[in-house]
Short mmCIF file of C-alpha atoms and ligand atoms in Angstrom, two decimals:
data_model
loop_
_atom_site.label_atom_id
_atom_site.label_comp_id
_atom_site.label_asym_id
_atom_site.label_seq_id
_atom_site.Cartn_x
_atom_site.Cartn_y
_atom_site.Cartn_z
CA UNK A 27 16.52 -5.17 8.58
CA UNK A 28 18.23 -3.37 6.15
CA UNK A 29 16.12 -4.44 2.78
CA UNK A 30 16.16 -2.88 -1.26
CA UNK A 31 14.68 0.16 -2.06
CA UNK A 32 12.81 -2.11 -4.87
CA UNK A 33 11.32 -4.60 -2.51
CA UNK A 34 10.09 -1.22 0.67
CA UNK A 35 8.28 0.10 -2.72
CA UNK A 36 5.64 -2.63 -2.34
CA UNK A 37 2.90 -4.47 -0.35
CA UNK A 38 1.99 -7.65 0.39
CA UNK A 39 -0.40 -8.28 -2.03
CA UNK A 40 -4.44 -7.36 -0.48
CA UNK A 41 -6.10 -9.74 -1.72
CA UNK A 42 -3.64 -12.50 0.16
CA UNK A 43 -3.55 -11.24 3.49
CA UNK A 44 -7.47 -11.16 3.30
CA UNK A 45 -7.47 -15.11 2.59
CA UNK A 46 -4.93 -15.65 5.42
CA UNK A 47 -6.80 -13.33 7.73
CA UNK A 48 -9.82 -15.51 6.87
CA UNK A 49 -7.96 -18.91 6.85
CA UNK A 50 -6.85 -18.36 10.56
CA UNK A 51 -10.65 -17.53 11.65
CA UNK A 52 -11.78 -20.61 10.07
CA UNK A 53 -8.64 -22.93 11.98
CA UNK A 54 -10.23 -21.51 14.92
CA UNK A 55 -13.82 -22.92 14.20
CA UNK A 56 -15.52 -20.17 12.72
CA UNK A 57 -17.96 -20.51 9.60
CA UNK A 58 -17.14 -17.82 7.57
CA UNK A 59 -18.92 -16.69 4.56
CA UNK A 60 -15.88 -16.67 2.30
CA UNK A 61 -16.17 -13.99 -0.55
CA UNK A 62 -12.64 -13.69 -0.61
CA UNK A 63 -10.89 -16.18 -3.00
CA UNK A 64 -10.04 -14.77 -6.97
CA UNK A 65 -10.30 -18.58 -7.55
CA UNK A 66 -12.76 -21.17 -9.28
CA UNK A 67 -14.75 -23.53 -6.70
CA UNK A 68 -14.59 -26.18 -8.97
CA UNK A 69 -12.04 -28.89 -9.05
CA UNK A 70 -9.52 -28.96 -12.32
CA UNK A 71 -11.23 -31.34 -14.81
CA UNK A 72 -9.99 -34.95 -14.50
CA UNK A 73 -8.73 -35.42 -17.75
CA UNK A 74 -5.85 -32.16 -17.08
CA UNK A 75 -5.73 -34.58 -14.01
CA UNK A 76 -4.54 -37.59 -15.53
CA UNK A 77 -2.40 -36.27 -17.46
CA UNK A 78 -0.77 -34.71 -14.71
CA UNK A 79 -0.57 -38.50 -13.16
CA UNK A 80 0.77 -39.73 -16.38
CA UNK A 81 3.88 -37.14 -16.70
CA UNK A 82 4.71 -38.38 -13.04
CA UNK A 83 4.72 -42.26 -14.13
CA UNK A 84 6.17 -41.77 -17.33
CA UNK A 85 8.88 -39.55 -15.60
CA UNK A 86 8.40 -36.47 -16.71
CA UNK A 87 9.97 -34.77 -13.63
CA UNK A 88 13.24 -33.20 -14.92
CA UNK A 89 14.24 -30.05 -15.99
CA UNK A 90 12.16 -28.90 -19.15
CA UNK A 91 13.44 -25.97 -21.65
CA UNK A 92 13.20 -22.81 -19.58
CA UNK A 93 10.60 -21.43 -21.79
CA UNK A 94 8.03 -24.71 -21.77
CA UNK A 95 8.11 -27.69 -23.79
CA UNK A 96 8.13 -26.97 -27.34
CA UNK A 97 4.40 -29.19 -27.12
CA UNK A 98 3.04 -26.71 -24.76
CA UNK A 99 4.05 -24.35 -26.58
CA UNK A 100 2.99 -25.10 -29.80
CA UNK A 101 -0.48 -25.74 -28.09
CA UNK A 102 -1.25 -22.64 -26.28
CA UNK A 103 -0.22 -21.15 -29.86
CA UNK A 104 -3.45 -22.98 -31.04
CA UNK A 105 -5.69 -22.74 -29.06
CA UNK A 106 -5.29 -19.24 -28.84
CA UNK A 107 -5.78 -18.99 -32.58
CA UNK A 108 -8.67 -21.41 -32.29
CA UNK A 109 -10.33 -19.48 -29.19
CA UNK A 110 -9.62 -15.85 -29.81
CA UNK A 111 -8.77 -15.79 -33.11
CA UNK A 112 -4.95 -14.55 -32.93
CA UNK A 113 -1.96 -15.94 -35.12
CA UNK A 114 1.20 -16.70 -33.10
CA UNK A 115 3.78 -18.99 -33.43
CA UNK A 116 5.61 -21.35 -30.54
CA UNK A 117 8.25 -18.93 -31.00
CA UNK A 118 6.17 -16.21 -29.87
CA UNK A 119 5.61 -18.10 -26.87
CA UNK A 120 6.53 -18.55 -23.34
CA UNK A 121 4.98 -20.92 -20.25
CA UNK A 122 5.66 -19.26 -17.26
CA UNK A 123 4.63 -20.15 -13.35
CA UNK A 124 0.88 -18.21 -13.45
CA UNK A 125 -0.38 -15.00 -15.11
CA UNK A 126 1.21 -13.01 -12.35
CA UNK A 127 4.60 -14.17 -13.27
CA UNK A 128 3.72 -13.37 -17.12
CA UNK A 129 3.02 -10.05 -16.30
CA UNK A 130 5.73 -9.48 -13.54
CA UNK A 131 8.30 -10.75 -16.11
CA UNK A 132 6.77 -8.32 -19.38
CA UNK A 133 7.12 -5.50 -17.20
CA UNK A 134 10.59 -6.14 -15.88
CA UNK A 135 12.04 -6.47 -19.09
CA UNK A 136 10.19 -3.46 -20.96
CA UNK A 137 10.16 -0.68 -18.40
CA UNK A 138 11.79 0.82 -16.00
CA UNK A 139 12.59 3.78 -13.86
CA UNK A 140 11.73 6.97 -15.81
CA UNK A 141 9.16 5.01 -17.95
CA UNK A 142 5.08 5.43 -17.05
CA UNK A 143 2.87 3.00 -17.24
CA UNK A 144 -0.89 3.26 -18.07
CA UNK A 145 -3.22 1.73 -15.55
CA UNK A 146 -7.16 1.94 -15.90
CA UNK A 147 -8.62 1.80 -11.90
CA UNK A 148 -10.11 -0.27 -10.49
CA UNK A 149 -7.24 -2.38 -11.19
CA UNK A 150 -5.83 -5.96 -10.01
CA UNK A 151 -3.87 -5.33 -7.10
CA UNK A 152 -0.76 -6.70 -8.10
CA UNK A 153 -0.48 -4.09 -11.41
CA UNK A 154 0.58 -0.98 -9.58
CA UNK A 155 3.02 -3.01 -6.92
CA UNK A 156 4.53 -4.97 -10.11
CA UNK A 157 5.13 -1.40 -11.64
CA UNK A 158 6.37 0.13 -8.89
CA UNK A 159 8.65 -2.93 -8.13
CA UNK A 160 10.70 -1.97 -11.45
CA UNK A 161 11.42 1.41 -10.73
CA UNK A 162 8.81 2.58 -13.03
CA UNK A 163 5.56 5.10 -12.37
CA UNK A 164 1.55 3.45 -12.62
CA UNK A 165 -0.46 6.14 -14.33
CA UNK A 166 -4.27 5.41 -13.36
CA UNK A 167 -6.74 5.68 -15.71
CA UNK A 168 -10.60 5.95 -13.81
CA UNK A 169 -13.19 3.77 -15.69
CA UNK A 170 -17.04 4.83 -13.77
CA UNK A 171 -19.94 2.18 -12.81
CA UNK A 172 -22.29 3.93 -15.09
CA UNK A 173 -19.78 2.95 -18.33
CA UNK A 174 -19.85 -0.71 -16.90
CA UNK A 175 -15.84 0.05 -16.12
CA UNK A 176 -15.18 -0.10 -19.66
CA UNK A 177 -12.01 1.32 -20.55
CA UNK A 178 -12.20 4.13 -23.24
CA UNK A 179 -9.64 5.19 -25.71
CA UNK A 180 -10.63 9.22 -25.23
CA UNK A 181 -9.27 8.51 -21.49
CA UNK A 182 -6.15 7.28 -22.38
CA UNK A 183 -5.28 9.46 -24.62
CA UNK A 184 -5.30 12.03 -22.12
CA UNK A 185 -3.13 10.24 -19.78
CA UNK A 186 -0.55 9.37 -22.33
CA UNK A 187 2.42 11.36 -21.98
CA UNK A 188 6.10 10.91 -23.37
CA UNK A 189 7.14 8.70 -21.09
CA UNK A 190 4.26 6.54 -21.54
CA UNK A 191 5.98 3.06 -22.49
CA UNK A 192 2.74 0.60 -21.47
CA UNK A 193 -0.98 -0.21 -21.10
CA UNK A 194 -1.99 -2.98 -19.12
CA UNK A 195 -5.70 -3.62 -20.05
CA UNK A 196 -7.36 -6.07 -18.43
CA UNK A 197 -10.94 -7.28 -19.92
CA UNK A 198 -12.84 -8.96 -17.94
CA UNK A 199 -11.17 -6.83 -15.26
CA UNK A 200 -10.40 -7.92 -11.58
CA UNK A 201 -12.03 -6.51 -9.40
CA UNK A 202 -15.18 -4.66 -11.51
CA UNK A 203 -16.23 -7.17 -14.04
CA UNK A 204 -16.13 -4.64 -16.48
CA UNK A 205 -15.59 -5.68 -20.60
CA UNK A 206 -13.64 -3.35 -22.87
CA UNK A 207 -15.82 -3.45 -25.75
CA UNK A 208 -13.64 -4.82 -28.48
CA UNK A 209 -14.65 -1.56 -30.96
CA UNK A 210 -13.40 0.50 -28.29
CA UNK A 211 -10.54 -2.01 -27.79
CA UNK A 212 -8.97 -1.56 -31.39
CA UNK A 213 -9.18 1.95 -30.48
CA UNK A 214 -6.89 1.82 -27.90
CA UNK A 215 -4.89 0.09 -29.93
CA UNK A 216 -4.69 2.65 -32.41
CA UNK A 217 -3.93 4.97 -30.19
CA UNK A 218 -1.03 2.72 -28.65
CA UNK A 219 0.34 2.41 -32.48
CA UNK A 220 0.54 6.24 -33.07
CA UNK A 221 2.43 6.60 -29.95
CA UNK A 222 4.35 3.95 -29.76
CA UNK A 223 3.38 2.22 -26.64
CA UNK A 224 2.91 -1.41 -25.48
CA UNK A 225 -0.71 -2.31 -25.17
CA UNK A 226 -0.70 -5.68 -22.50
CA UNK A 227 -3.64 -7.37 -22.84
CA UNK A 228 -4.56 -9.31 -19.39
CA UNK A 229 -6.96 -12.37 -20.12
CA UNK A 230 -6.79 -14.12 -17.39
CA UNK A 231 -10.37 -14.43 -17.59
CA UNK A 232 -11.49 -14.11 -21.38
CA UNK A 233 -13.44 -17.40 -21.07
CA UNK A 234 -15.96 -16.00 -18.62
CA UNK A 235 -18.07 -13.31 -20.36
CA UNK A 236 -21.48 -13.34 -19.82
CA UNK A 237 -24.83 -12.37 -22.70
CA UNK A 238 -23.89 -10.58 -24.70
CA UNK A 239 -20.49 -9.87 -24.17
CA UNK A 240 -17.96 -12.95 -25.71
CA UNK A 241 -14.46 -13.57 -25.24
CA UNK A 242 -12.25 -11.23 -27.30
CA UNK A 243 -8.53 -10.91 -27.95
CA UNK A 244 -6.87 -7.66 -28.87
CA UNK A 245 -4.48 -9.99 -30.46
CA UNK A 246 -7.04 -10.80 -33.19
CA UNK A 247 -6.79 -7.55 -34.70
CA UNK A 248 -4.98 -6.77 -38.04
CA UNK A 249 -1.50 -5.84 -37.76
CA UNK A 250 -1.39 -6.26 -33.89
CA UNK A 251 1.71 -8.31 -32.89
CA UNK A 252 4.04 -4.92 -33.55
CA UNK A 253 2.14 -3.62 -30.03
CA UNK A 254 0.19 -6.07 -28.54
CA UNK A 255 1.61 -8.52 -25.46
CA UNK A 256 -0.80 -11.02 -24.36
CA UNK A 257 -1.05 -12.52 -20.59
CA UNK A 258 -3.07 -15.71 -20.70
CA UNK A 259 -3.14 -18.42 -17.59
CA UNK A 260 -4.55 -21.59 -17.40
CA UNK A 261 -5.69 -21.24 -13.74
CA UNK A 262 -9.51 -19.32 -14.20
CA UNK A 263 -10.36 -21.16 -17.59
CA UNK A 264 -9.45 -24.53 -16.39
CA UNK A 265 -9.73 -24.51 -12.49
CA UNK A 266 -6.04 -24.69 -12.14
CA UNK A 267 -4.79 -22.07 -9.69
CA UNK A 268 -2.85 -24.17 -7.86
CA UNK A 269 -1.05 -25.50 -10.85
CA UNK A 270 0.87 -22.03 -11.86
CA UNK A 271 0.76 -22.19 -15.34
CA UNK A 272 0.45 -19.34 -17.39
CA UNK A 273 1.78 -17.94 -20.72
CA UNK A 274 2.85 -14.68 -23.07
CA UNK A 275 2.23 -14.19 -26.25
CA UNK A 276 4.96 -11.39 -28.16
CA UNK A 277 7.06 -11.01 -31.06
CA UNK A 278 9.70 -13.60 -30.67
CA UNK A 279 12.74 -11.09 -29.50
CA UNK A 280 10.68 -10.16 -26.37
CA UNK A 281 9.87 -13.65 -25.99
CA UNK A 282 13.53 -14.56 -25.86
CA UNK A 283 14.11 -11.89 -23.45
CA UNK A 284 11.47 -13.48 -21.05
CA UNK A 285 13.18 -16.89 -21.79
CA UNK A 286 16.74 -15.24 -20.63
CA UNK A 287 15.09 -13.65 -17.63
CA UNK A 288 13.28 -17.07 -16.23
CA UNK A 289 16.94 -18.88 -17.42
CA UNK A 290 18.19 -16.60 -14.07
CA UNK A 291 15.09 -16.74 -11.85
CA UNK A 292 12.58 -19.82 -12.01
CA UNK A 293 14.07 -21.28 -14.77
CA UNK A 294 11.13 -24.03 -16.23
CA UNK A 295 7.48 -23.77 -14.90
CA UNK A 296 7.18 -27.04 -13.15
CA UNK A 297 7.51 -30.36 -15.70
CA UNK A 298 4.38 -32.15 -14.30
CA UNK A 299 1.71 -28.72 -14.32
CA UNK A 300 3.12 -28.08 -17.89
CA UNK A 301 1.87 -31.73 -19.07
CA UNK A 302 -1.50 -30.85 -17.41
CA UNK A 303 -1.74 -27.57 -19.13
CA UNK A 304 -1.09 -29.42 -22.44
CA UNK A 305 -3.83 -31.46 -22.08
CA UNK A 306 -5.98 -28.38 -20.79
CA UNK A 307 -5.17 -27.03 -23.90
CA UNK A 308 -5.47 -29.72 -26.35
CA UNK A 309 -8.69 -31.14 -24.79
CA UNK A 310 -12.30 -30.62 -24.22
CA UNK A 311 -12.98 -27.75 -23.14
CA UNK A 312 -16.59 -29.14 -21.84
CA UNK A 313 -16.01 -27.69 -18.61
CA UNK A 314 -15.88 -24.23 -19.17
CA UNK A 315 -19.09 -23.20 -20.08
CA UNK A 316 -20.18 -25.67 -17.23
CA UNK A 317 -18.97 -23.39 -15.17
CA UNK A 318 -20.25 -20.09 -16.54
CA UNK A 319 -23.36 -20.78 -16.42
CA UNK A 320 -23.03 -21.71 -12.73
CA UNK A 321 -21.30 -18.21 -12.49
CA UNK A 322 -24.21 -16.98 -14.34
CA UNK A 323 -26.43 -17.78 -11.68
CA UNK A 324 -24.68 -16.73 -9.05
CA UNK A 325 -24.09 -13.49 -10.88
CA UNK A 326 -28.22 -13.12 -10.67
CA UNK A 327 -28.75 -13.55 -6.99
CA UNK A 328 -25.78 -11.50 -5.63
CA UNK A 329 -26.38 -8.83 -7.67
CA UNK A 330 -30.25 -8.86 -7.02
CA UNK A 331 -28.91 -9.73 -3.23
CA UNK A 332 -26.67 -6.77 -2.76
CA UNK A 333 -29.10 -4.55 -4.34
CA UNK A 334 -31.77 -5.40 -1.42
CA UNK A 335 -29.33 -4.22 1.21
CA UNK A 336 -29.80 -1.06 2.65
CA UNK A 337 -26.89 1.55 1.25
CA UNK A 338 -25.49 -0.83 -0.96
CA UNK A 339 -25.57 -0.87 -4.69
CA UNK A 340 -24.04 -3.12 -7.28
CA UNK A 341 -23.90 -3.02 -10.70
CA UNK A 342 -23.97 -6.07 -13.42
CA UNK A 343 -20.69 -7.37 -13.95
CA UNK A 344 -19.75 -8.22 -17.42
CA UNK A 345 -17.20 -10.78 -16.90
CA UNK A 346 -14.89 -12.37 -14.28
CA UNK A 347 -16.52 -14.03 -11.01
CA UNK A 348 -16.76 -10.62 -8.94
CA UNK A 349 -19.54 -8.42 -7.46
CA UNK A 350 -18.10 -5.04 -6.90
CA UNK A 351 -21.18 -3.16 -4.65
CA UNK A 352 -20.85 0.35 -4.05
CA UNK A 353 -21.07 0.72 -0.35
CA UNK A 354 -19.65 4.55 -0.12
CA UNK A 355 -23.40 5.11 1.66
CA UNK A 356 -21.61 3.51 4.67
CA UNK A 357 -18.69 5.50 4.83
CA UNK A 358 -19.77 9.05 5.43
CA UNK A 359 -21.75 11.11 7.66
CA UNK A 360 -22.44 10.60 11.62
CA UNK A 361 -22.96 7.31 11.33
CA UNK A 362 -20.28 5.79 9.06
CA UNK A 363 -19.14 2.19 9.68
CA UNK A 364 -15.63 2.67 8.82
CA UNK A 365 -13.24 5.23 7.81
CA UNK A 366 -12.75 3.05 4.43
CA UNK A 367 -13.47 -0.11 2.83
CA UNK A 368 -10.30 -1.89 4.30
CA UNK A 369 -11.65 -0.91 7.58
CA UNK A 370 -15.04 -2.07 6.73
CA UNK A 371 -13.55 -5.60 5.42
CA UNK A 372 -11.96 -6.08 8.67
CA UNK A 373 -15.13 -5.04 10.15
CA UNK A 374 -17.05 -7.49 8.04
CA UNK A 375 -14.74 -10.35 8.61
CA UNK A 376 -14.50 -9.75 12.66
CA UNK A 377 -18.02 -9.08 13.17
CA UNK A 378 -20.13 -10.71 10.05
CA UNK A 379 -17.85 -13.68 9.54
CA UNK A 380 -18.11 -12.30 5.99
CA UNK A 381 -14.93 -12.48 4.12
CA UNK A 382 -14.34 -9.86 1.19
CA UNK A 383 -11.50 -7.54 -0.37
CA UNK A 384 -12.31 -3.36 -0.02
CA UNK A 385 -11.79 -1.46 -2.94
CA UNK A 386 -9.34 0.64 -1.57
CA UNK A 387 -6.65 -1.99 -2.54
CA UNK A 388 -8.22 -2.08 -5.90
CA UNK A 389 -8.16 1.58 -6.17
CA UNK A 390 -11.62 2.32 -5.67
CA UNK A 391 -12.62 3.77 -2.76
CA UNK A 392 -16.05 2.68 -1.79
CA UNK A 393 -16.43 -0.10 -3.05
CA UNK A 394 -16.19 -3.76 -1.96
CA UNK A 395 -15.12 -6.79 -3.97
CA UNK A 396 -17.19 -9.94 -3.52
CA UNK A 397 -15.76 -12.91 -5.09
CA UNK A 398 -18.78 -15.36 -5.74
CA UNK A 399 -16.63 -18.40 -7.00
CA UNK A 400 -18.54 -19.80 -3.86
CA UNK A 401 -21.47 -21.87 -4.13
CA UNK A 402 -25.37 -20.43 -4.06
CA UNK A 403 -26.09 -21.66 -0.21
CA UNK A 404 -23.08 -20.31 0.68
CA UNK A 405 -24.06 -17.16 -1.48
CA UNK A 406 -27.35 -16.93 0.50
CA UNK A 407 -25.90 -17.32 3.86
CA UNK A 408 -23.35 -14.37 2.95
CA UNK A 409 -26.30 -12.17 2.07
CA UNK A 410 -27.98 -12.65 5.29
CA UNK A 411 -25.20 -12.17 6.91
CA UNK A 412 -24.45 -8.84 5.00
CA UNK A 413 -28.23 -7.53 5.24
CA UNK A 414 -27.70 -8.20 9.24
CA UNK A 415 -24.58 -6.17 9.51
CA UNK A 416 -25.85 -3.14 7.33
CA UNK A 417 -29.85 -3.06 7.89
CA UNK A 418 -28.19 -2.80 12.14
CA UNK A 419 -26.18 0.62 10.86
CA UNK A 420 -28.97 1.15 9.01
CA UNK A 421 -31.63 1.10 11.61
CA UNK A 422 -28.87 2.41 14.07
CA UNK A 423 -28.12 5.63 12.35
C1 PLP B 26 -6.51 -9.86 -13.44
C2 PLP B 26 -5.63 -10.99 -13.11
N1 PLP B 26 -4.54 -11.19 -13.85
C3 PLP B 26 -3.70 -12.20 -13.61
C4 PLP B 26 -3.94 -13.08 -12.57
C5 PLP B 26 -2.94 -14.15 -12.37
O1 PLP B 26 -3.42 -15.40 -12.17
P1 PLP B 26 -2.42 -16.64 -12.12
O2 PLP B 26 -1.09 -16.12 -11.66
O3 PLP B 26 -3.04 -17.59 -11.18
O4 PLP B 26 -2.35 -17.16 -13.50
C6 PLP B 26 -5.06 -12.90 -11.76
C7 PLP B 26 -5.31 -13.78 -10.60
O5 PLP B 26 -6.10 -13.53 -9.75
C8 PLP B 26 -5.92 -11.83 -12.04
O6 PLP B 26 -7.02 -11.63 -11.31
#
């Protein structure tokens, strides 16, 4: 089929085909150990719930303005203000369907072919394939395991060129963990200012930061709004992935440019999710640290797990829900597993019943990403199986 140059530019998104892969192995009986899913375990709290079940009764299922209900708006303003310290208006404000969409939508109105866009690596998967869907070139930026993947301002000055238009920083970063110290932050921000770029800040995950690293905003800085976009979603913080909420923060002409471009595409997020979010906004937020220090736990063992395997070593991760092991030890010599980690993950998957993401889709070869939104028995039985699978190379080899 004949199809756009636009669309043949990009893949089905890594992470995805991983879940499916695993989905269809567990229709067929299997117990997998499922480190796959970028997605809390927990259910969305029941009073986000109930609010959801109230919009339905009270008829809240029509069209909404294209850019959110002015309440939504308004909150997400505030909280934001009241979390992370920022200072928008509803005006400089949109709801869109999910973080992805946020970001799919900043970058399709502010660059294009010709234009370069700054990417540390490892990155999300769906940065480079959003870029590359607008005609414009990902830059990649390589953070190390021994800085904690911390971006640093000295690296992106060197990759900043004159066609350099945008940064996309995300902190806690998907796949790595890794926090962007927020000294080192208002760096890059400087640097973004003297050269006139966008700085996107990604923080889809700001809420879960772990001792003694605390959620930060870039958009808390002085003077920030001239170069700072924000990508927020309510799916991490408040267990609602399924909900597609999510929400920029600009100065208000981008924002209305956002609004224009949903008026032609999705037009509203849906009516009932964006009476949920309100209440996940304007609510107690009891939940949240609930959850982190579940996450924190689970952090402990697979790290100290991962670490006990032959060939494999992990790193603590800052933020975010993932372990991202080191498993290049596997890769080379006479007896390598795999050619690379997406080999390996099908490896794991088909032979382990271990479900995971390799780095190569993250842009870090070597590596694996283990999502431990899963709960600690499950955790265990992953580890065994993973110490099976690599202590038999191991002894093997
Ligand atoms: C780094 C990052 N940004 C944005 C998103 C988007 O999340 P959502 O579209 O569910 O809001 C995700 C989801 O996995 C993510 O990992």
């Amino acid at each position: 089929m004949k199809l756009t140059d636009r669309i043949n530019r990009i893949q089905i998104s890594p992470t995805a085909a991983v879940i499916t892969a695993a989905d269809q192995l567990k229709a067929k009986g299997l117990d997998i150990a499922d480190f796959g899913p970028g997605e809390p375990d927990f259910p969305t709290p029941d009073h986000i719930k109930q609010a959801a079940i109230e919009a339905i009764h009270g008829n809240k299922t029509k069209y909404t303005p294209t850019g959110g209900i002015m309440p939504l708006r308004e909150a997400i303003s505030a909280w934001h203000q009241r979390e992370l310290n920022s200072n928008y208006e509803a005006k400089e404000c949109v709801v869109t369907v999910g973080g992805k969409h946020a970001i799919f939508n900043v970058a399709s109105v502010l660059v294009q072919a010709g234009d370069e866009v700054i990417i540390p690596a490892p990155y999300w998967v769906s940065f480079p394939d959003i870029v590359k869907y607008t005609g414009a070139t990902p830059v990649y930026v390589q953070t190390s395991v021994e800085d904690g993947f911390a971006v640093r301002a000295d690296a992106i000055e060197k990759a900043l060129t004159a066609k350099t238009r945008l940064l996309i920083l995300n902190s806690p970063s998907n796949p790595s963990g890794g926090v962007t110290p927020p000294d080192e932050y208002q760096k890059i921000l400087a640097i973004c200012r003297k050269n006139n770029v966008w700085l996107m800040g990604d923080e889809c995950y700001s809420h879960f930061t772990y001792d003694p690293n605390k959620p930060f905003s870039i958009a808390s800085a002085k003077d920030s709004k001239d170069h700072v976009i924000i990508i927020g979603s309510v799916s991490k913080t408040f267990a609602m992935t399924g909900w597609r909420i999510g929400y920029t923060l600009g100065p208000a002409p981008l924002i209305q440019a956002l609004i224009k471009l949903q008026s032609q595409s999705t037009s509203n997020p849906t009516s009932i999710a964006q009476y949920a979010a309100l209440a996940a906004m304007t609510g107690t937020m009891d939940t949240v640290p609930v959850m982190l220090a579940e996450y924190a736990k689970r952090r402990k063992r697979i790290v100290e797990g991962l670490n006990a395997i032959p060939g494999v070593k992990c790193g603590q991760p800052g933020g975010a829900f993932y372990a991202f092991p080191d498993v290049s030890a596997h890769l080379s010599g006479p007896h390598a597993l795999a050619k690379d980690t997406t080999e390996l993950a099908t490896l794991l998957l088909d032979k382990a019943c271990v479900a995971l993401v390799g780095g190569d889709a993250f842009g870090a070869p070597g590596y694996l990403r283990i999502s431990y939104a899963t709960s600690l028995d499950r955790i265990e039985e992953g580890l065994r199986r993973l110490d099976r699978f690599f202590s038999r190379a191991e002894a093997a080899a």
